């Protein structure tokens, strides 16, 4: 078999495609669903005090410390939140966000919206 040499540009394209595929594989899609927000100052299920000014969230099953990029498809705004609590406990909702996260996503006044979530490292 002959030793094939790729032109530098083709090799670079292959490397970029591989890097993008690897990055996509590292980001786990957690789908879309309903989201609401809360602004209590009680102790969360993880044991830390809930701070409405931090970018945190409650999820039913994801491990504490998991980071998610949450996107509001209605306006394209997104925020990275850290799971530190359990919930939501309302049918059709998949995540409860802190007030700060809801503000960044632009749905404070509405109270709830549909979001899409992808796990980030």
PDB file of C-alpha atoms in Angstrom:
ATOM      1  CA  UNK A   1       0.000   0.000   0.000  1.00  0.00           C
ATOM      2  CA  UNK A   2       1.307   3.453  -0.874  1.00  0.00           C
ATOM      3  CA  UNK A   3       1.940   6.058   1.782  1.00  0.00           C
ATOM      4  CA  UNK A   4      -0.648   8.764   1.086  1.00  0.00           C
ATOM      5  CA  UNK A   5       0.075  12.361   2.016  1.00  0.00           C
ATOM      6  CA  UNK A   6      -2.810  14.752   2.544  1.00  0.00           C
ATOM      7  CA  UNK A   7      -2.404  18.390   1.646  1.00  0.00           C
ATOM      8  CA  UNK A   8      -2.141  20.563   4.736  1.00  0.00           C
ATOM      9  CA  UNK A   9      -5.609  22.094   4.189  1.00  0.00           C
ATOM     10  CA  UNK A  10      -7.280  18.678   3.949  1.00  0.00           C
ATOM     11  CA  UNK A  11      -5.493  17.492   7.077  1.00  0.00           C
ATOM     12  CA  UNK A  12      -6.626  20.614   8.933  1.00  0.00           C
ATOM     13  CA  UNK A  13     -10.243  20.038   7.848  1.00  0.00           C
ATOM     14  CA  UNK A  14     -10.094  16.466   9.111  1.00  0.00           C
ATOM     15  CA  UNK A  15      -8.732  17.656  12.451  1.00  0.00           C
ATOM     16  CA  UNK A  16     -11.454  20.309  12.806  1.00  0.00           C
ATOM     17  CA  UNK A  17     -14.202  17.791  11.941  1.00  0.00           C
ATOM     18  CA  UNK A  18     -12.802  15.321  14.472  1.00  0.00           C
ATOM     19  CA  UNK A  19     -12.596  18.023  17.178  1.00  0.00           C
ATOM     20  CA  UNK A  20     -16.185  19.139  16.554  1.00  0.00           C
ATOM     21  CA  UNK A  21     -17.449  15.555  16.673  1.00  0.00           C
ATOM     22  CA  UNK A  22     -15.564  14.957  19.908  1.00  0.00           C
ATOM     23  CA  UNK A  23     -16.917  18.154  21.475  1.00  0.00           C
ATOM     24  CA  UNK A  24     -20.456  17.235  20.405  1.00  0.00           C
ATOM     25  CA  UNK A  25     -20.030  13.770  21.890  1.00  0.00           C
ATOM     26  CA  UNK A  26     -18.960  15.337  25.216  1.00  0.00           C
ATOM     27  CA  UNK A  27     -22.101  17.505  25.369  1.00  0.00           C
ATOM     28  CA  UNK A  28     -24.990  15.296  26.457  1.00  0.00           C
ATOM     29  CA  UNK A  29     -28.393  16.412  25.195  1.00  0.00           C
ATOM     30  CA  UNK A  30     -31.032  16.391  27.940  1.00  0.00           C
ATOM     31  CA  UNK A  31     -33.886  17.390  25.651  1.00  0.00           C
ATOM     32  CA  UNK A  32     -36.537  20.041  26.019  1.00  0.00           C
ATOM     33  CA  UNK A  33     -39.401  20.641  28.403  1.00  0.00           C
ATOM     34  CA  UNK A  34     -41.074  23.033  30.744  1.00  0.00           C
ATOM     35  CA  UNK A  35     -39.131  25.274  33.102  1.00  0.00           C
ATOM     36  CA  UNK A  36     -40.129  27.562  35.927  1.00  0.00           C
ATOM     37  CA  UNK A  37     -38.167  29.658  38.398  1.00  0.00           C
ATOM     38  CA  UNK A  38     -38.011  30.055  42.149  1.00  0.00           C
ATOM     39  CA  UNK A  39     -36.378  32.483  44.559  1.00  0.00           C
ATOM     40  CA  UNK A  40     -36.441  30.885  48.003  1.00  0.00           C
ATOM     41  CA  UNK A  41     -33.602  31.146  50.494  1.00  0.00           C
ATOM     42  CA  UNK A  42     -34.144  27.735  52.087  1.00  0.00           C
ATOM     43  CA  UNK A  43     -31.634  24.895  52.234  1.00  0.00           C
ATOM     44  CA  UNK A  44     -31.490  22.928  48.959  1.00  0.00           C
ATOM     45  CA  UNK A  45     -31.440  19.143  48.659  1.00  0.00           C
ATOM     46  CA  UNK A  46     -27.642  19.356  48.211  1.00  0.00           C
ATOM     47  CA  UNK A  47     -27.305  21.046  51.606  1.00  0.00           C
ATOM     48  CA  UNK A  48     -26.409  24.538  50.419  1.00  0.00           C
ATOM     49  CA  UNK A  49     -28.594  27.591  50.908  1.00  0.00           C
ATOM     50  CA  UNK A  50     -30.569  28.575  47.821  1.00  0.00           C
ATOM     51  CA  UNK A  51     -29.358  31.931  46.491  1.00  0.00           C
ATOM     52  CA  UNK A  52     -31.726  33.399  43.874  1.00  0.00           C
ATOM     53  CA  UNK A  53     -28.818  35.478  42.515  1.00  0.00           C
ATOM     54  CA  UNK A  54     -26.712  32.459  41.530  1.00  0.00           C
ATOM     55  CA  UNK A  55     -27.013  30.455  38.312  1.00  0.00           C
ATOM     56  CA  UNK A  56     -28.430  27.284  39.862  1.00  0.00           C
ATOM     57  CA  UNK A  57     -31.276  24.882  39.196  1.00  0.00           C
ATOM     58  CA  UNK A  58     -33.297  21.957  40.486  1.00  0.00           C
ATOM     59  CA  UNK A  59     -33.577  18.718  38.501  1.00  0.00           C
ATOM     60  CA  UNK A  60     -35.210  15.438  39.477  1.00  0.00           C
ATOM     61  CA  UNK A  61     -32.354  13.053  38.688  1.00  0.00           C
ATOM     62  CA  UNK A  62     -29.131  14.739  37.517  1.00  0.00           C
ATOM     63  CA  UNK A  63     -26.257  14.587  40.021  1.00  0.00           C
ATOM     64  CA  UNK A  64     -25.576  17.676  42.116  1.00  0.00           C
ATOM     65  CA  UNK A  65     -22.865  19.771  40.467  1.00  0.00           C
ATOM     66  CA  UNK A  66     -23.945  18.886  36.918  1.00  0.00           C
ATOM     67  CA  UNK A  67     -23.703  21.915  34.644  1.00  0.00           C
ATOM     68  CA  UNK A  68     -26.299  22.457  31.935  1.00  0.00           C
ATOM     69  CA  UNK A  69     -26.569  25.015  29.160  1.00  0.00           C
ATOM     70  CA  UNK A  70     -30.244  25.913  29.225  1.00  0.00           C
ATOM     71  CA  UNK A  71     -31.642  27.698  26.165  1.00  0.00           C
ATOM     72  CA  UNK A  72     -34.957  29.478  25.720  1.00  0.00           C
ATOM     73  CA  UNK A  73     -35.914  28.651  22.109  1.00  0.00           C
ATOM     74  CA  UNK A  74     -38.406  31.546  21.988  1.00  0.00           C
ATOM     75  CA  UNK A  75     -35.655  34.171  22.174  1.00  0.00           C
ATOM     76  CA  UNK A  76     -32.383  32.228  21.738  1.00  0.00           C
ATOM     77  CA  UNK A  77     -31.023  33.310  25.139  1.00  0.00           C
ATOM     78  CA  UNK A  78     -29.024  30.760  27.113  1.00  0.00           C
ATOM     79  CA  UNK A  79     -27.382  30.357  30.502  1.00  0.00           C
ATOM     80  CA  UNK A  80     -25.164  27.776  32.180  1.00  0.00           C
ATOM     81  CA  UNK A  81     -26.593  26.572  35.483  1.00  0.00           C
ATOM     82  CA  UNK A  82     -25.371  24.169  38.161  1.00  0.00           C
ATOM     83  CA  UNK A  83     -27.735  21.567  39.613  1.00  0.00           C
ATOM     84  CA  UNK A  84     -27.939  21.949  43.405  1.00  0.00           C
ATOM     85  CA  UNK A  85     -31.533  21.014  44.231  1.00  0.00           C
ATOM     86  CA  UNK A  86     -34.301  18.504  43.466  1.00  0.00           C
ATOM     87  CA  UNK A  87     -37.487  19.273  41.572  1.00  0.00           C
ATOM     88  CA  UNK A  88     -39.590  20.392  39.855  1.00  0.00           C
ATOM     89  CA  UNK A  89     -42.640  18.617  41.206  1.00  0.00           C
ATOM     90  CA  UNK A  90     -45.186  19.979  38.729  1.00  0.00           C
ATOM     91  CA  UNK A  91     -46.267  17.765  35.826  1.00  0.00           C
ATOM     92  CA  UNK A  92     -44.689  18.780  32.507  1.00  0.00           C
ATOM     93  CA  UNK A  93     -41.781  20.669  34.041  1.00  0.00           C
ATOM     94  CA  UNK A  94     -38.232  19.324  33.717  1.00  0.00           C
ATOM     95  CA  UNK A  95     -36.214  21.999  35.516  1.00  0.00           C
ATOM     96  CA  UNK A  96     -36.655  24.767  38.086  1.00  0.00           C
ATOM     97  CA  UNK A  97     -34.229  27.644  37.646  1.00  0.00           C
ATOM     98  CA  UNK A  98     -33.023  30.324  40.021  1.00  0.00           C
ATOM     99  CA  UNK A  99     -34.451  33.796  39.512  1.00  0.00           C
ATOM    100  CA  UNK A 100     -31.092  34.954  38.088  1.00  0.00           C
ATOM    101  CA  UNK A 101     -31.108  32.175  35.481  1.00  0.00           C
ATOM    102  CA  UNK A 102     -34.724  32.894  34.546  1.00  0.00           C
ATOM    103  CA  UNK A 103     -33.868  36.579  34.138  1.00  0.00           C
ATOM    104  CA  UNK A 104     -30.962  35.733  31.838  1.00  0.00           C
ATOM    105  CA  UNK A 105     -33.292  33.497  29.799  1.00  0.00           C
ATOM    106  CA  UNK A 106     -35.902  36.260  29.663  1.00  0.00           C
ATOM    107  CA  UNK A 107     -38.952  34.636  31.242  1.00  0.00           C
ATOM    108  CA  UNK A 108     -39.303  36.228  34.684  1.00  0.00           C
ATOM    109  CA  UNK A 109     -42.674  37.816  33.884  1.00  0.00           C
ATOM    110  CA  UNK A 110     -44.096  34.706  32.238  1.00  0.00           C
ATOM    111  CA  UNK A 111     -43.108  32.518  35.207  1.00  0.00           C
ATOM    112  CA  UNK A 112     -42.508  29.473  33.037  1.00  0.00           C
ATOM    113  CA  UNK A 113     -41.426  28.617  29.500  1.00  0.00           C
ATOM    114  CA  UNK A 114     -40.104  25.788  27.365  1.00  0.00           C
ATOM    115  CA  UNK A 115     -36.326  25.284  27.452  1.00  0.00           C
ATOM    116  CA  UNK A 116     -33.782  22.927  25.927  1.00  0.00           C
ATOM    117  CA  UNK A 117     -30.848  21.575  27.943  1.00  0.00           C
ATOM    118  CA  UNK A 118     -27.387  20.279  27.068  1.00  0.00           C
ATOM    119  CA  UNK A 119     -24.878  19.094  29.655  1.00  0.00           C
ATOM    120  CA  UNK A 120     -21.558  20.935  29.564  1.00  0.00           C
ATOM    121  CA  UNK A 121     -18.259  19.935  31.155  1.00  0.00           C
TER     122      UNK A 121
END
